[in-house]
Coordinates of C-alpha atoms in Angstrom, one line a residue:
T1 CA 7.0 -8.1 -15.1
E2 CA 8.7 -5.2 -13.6
T3 CA 8.2 -3.1 -17.1
Y4 CA 4.6 -3.3 -16.8
S5 CA 4.8 -1.9 -12.8
V6 CA 6.4 1.0 -14.0
V7 CA 4.7 1.7 -16.5
V8 CA 0.8 1.3 -14.6
T9 CA 2.7 3.7 -12.1
S10 CA 4.0 5.8 -14.0
A11 CA 0.4 6.6 -15.7
V12 CA -1.3 6.9 -12.8
V13 CA 1.6 9.1 -11.4
D14 CA 0.7 11.6 -14.8
V15 CA -3.5 11.3 -13.9
F16 CA -2.7 12.8 -10.2
T17 CA -0.9 16.5 -10.0
S18 CA 0.4 17.7 -7.4
S19 CA -1.9 19.1 -4.7
S20 CA -1.5 20.5 -1.0
V21 CA -3.7 17.9 -0.2
I22 CA -1.4 15.0 0.1
N23 CA 2.5 15.2 0.3
Y24 CA 3.5 13.5 -3.3
Q25 CA 6.8 12.9 -2.8
E26 CA 6.1 11.1 0.8
F27 CA 3.8 9.1 -0.3
W28 CA 5.7 7.7 -3.1
R29 CA 8.5 7.1 -1.3
E30 CA 6.2 5.4 1.4
S31 CA 4.9 3.6 -1.8
S32 CA 8.1 2.4 -2.8
V33 CA 9.7 1.2 0.4
C34 CA 6.2 -0.9 0.4
A35 CA 7.2 -2.0 -2.8
A36 CA 10.7 -3.0 -2.0
I37 CA 9.4 -5.0 1.5
A38 CA 6.5 -7.2 -0.4
K39 CA 9.5 -8.0 -3.1
A40 CA 11.1 -9.4 -0.5
L41 CA 8.2 -10.9 1.6
A42 CA 6.9 -12.8 -1.9
K43 CA 10.6 -14.0 -2.6
E44 CA 11.1 -15.4 0.7
L45 CA 7.6 -16.8 1.1
R46 CA 8.1 -18.1 -2.7
I47 CA 5.0 -16.7 -4.0
T48 CA 5.4 -16.2 -7.2
N49 CA 2.7 -12.7 -8.7
T50 CA 3.9 -10.5 -11.0
G51 CA 1.4 -8.1 -9.8
I52 CA 2.9 -8.0 -5.9
F53 CA 4.9 -5.0 -7.1
S54 CA 2.4 -3.1 -8.8
A55 CA 0.2 -3.5 -6.0
A56 CA 2.9 -2.9 -3.3
L57 CA 3.2 0.9 -5.4
L58 CA -0.4 1.5 -6.3
H59 CA -2.8 -0.3 -2.9
D60 CA -3.5 3.6 -1.8
L61 CA -4.6 4.7 -5.4
G62 CA -8.2 6.0 -3.8
R63 CA -5.8 8.4 -1.5
L64 CA -4.5 9.7 -4.5
A65 CA -8.0 9.6 -6.0
L66 CA -9.6 11.2 -3.1
A67 CA -7.2 14.4 -3.0
H68 CA -7.2 15.2 -6.5
I69 CA -11.4 14.6 -6.9
V70 CA -13.2 16.5 -3.4
P71 CA -9.5 18.2 -2.2
E72 CA -11.6 20.5 -0.4
Y73 CA -13.6 17.6 2.0
Y74 CA -10.2 15.3 1.8
T75 CA -8.6 18.3 4.1
K76 CA -10.8 17.2 6.9
V77 CA -9.3 14.3 7.0
D78 CA -5.9 14.7 9.2
A79 CA -2.9 14.0 6.9
D80 CA -1.5 12.1 10.1
L81 CA -3.9 9.1 10.2
K82 CA -2.6 5.9 8.6
G83 CA -4.3 2.5 9.0
I84 CA -7.7 2.0 10.3
A85 CA -8.2 5.3 11.7
L86 CA -7.3 6.7 8.4
V87 CA -10.2 4.1 6.7
T88 CA -12.5 5.1 9.2
T89 CA -12.1 8.3 9.1
E90 CA -12.7 8.5 5.4
E91 CA -15.9 6.9 5.7
A92 CA -17.0 9.5 8.4
V93 CA -16.1 12.0 6.9
L94 CA -16.7 11.3 3.4
G95 CA -18.6 8.1 2.9
L96 CA -16.1 6.6 1.3
S97 CA -12.7 4.6 2.1
H98 CA -9.4 5.0 -0.2
S99 CA -9.7 1.4 -0.6
E100 CA -13.1 1.4 -2.0
A101 CA -11.8 4.6 -3.7
G102 CA -9.1 3.2 -5.1
H103 CA -10.6 -0.4 -5.9
Q104 CA -13.3 1.4 -8.4
L105 CA -11.2 2.8 -9.7
A106 CA -8.3 0.1 -10.4
E107 CA -12.1 -1.9 -11.1
H108 CA -12.7 1.2 -14.0
W109 CA -9.2 1.2 -15.2
D110 CA -9.3 -2.5 -16.2
F111 CA -6.7 -3.6 -13.6
P112 CA -5.6 -7.2 -12.9
D113 CA -7.9 -8.5 -9.9
T114 CA -5.2 -9.3 -7.8
L115 CA -4.3 -5.4 -8.1
Q116 CA -7.9 -4.1 -8.0
E117 CA -7.9 -7.0 -4.5
C118 CA -4.9 -5.2 -3.2
I119 CA -5.9 -1.7 -3.6
R120 CA -9.5 -2.8 -1.6
F121 CA -8.2 -5.3 1.1
H122 CA -5.1 -3.7 1.9
H123 CA -6.6 -3.0 5.7
T124 CA -8.4 -6.1 5.9
P125 CA -6.5 -9.3 4.0
S126 CA -8.9 -11.2 5.3
F127 CA -11.7 -10.1 3.7
A128 CA -9.7 -10.5 0.4
N129 CA -11.0 -13.6 -2.7
E130 CA -8.9 -16.5 -1.3
S131 CA -7.4 -17.2 -4.3
H132 CA -5.7 -13.7 -4.4
R133 CA -5.3 -13.5 -0.3
S134 CA -2.1 -14.9 0.1
V135 CA -0.3 -11.5 -2.6
V136 CA -2.7 -9.2 0.0
A137 CA -1.9 -10.9 3.0
I138 CA 1.7 -9.7 2.3
I139 CA 0.4 -6.0 0.9
H140 CA -1.1 -5.7 4.1
I141 CA 2.7 -6.3 6.0
A142 CA 4.6 -4.1 3.9
D143 CA 1.8 -1.6 4.4
V144 CA 2.2 -1.7 7.9
L145 CA 5.9 -2.2 7.4
S146 CA 6.7 1.0 5.3
R147 CA 4.8 3.1 7.7
I148 CA 6.5 2.0 10.7
T149 CA 10.4 2.8 8.5
Q150 CA 8.8 6.1 7.8
E151 CA 7.4 6.8 11.2
N152 CA 10.6 5.4 13.4
R153 CA 13.3 5.3 11.6
D154 CA 16.1 6.2 13.6
D155 CA 14.3 4.2 16.5
G156 CA 14.5 1.0 15.5
L157 CA 10.8 -0.3 16.8
F158 CA 7.9 -2.0 15.3
D159 CA 5.3 -2.1 16.8
L160 CA 3.8 -5.0 14.6
T161 CA 0.5 -5.8 16.6
E162 CA -1.5 -3.7 13.0
C163 CA -0.1 -6.9 10.3
A164 CA -1.4 -9.5 12.6
Q165 CA -4.6 -10.8 10.2
G166 CA -1.3 -10.3 7.6
M167 CA 1.3 -12.6 9.4
A168 CA -1.7 -15.3 10.4
L169 CA -3.2 -15.5 6.9
L170 CA 0.8 -16.2 6.0
N171 CA 1.5 -18.0 8.9
L172 CA 4.3 -15.6 9.8
T173 CA 5.4 -15.4 13.1
E174 CA 6.7 -11.4 14.0
E175 CA 10.7 -12.5 14.4
R176 CA 10.5 -13.8 10.5
V177 CA 8.5 -11.0 9.5
L178 CA 11.6 -8.8 11.6
D179 CA 14.2 -11.4 9.6
I180 CA 12.9 -10.7 6.4
Y181 CA 13.0 -6.9 7.3
G182 CA 16.4 -6.9 8.1
T183 CA 17.4 -8.2 4.6
I184 CA 15.9 -5.4 2.7
P185 CA 17.8 -2.5 1.0
L186 CA 15.7 0.5 1.6
S187 CA 18.3 3.5 1.2
D188 CA 17.0 6.0 -1.2
A189 CA 19.3 4.9 -4.1
E190 CA 17.8 1.6 -3.7
L191 CA 13.9 2.7 -4.3
P192 CA 11.9 3.5 -7.5
I193 CA 11.7 7.0 -7.3
F194 CA 8.6 8.6 -9.3

């Protein structure tokens, strides 16, 4: 339920305090947009998984963990990098991506398997366990769309190339994804704020 999502997310927020490595306000806004998009995609696709909202809010948990635990190294990772470029750079600089760090933390905290899979494979949904793959694909698409939303709020340009893997897994066309996206209220007043 959404209550579970809010409780878990609030607990995670309390664990990680502000740092100069990550802009927490921007981080949680992007996560909130991701959650709104994931919820809409799941509804449209008739995928009923109560963990989708939590997974979208917490998919980048590893970024918070790395910024909190090894800030002196995480500052060497360009804060403007996103997606696979971010993962590749994290692995080169730290020897560990935020996806893997987040998964290890989620596993340690005994989060549900679906949430663990979403955190670990939100950039590469085809690697997720088949029983969780559709939910991970939704988080993958929502993650890409939330970043596009943040980067191009005024020009309306959408390059969905990066979420092709998730769209293929869900048999979605770019047109259908953009149609669903167009129905989502994304104003600050309508997003959960943490």
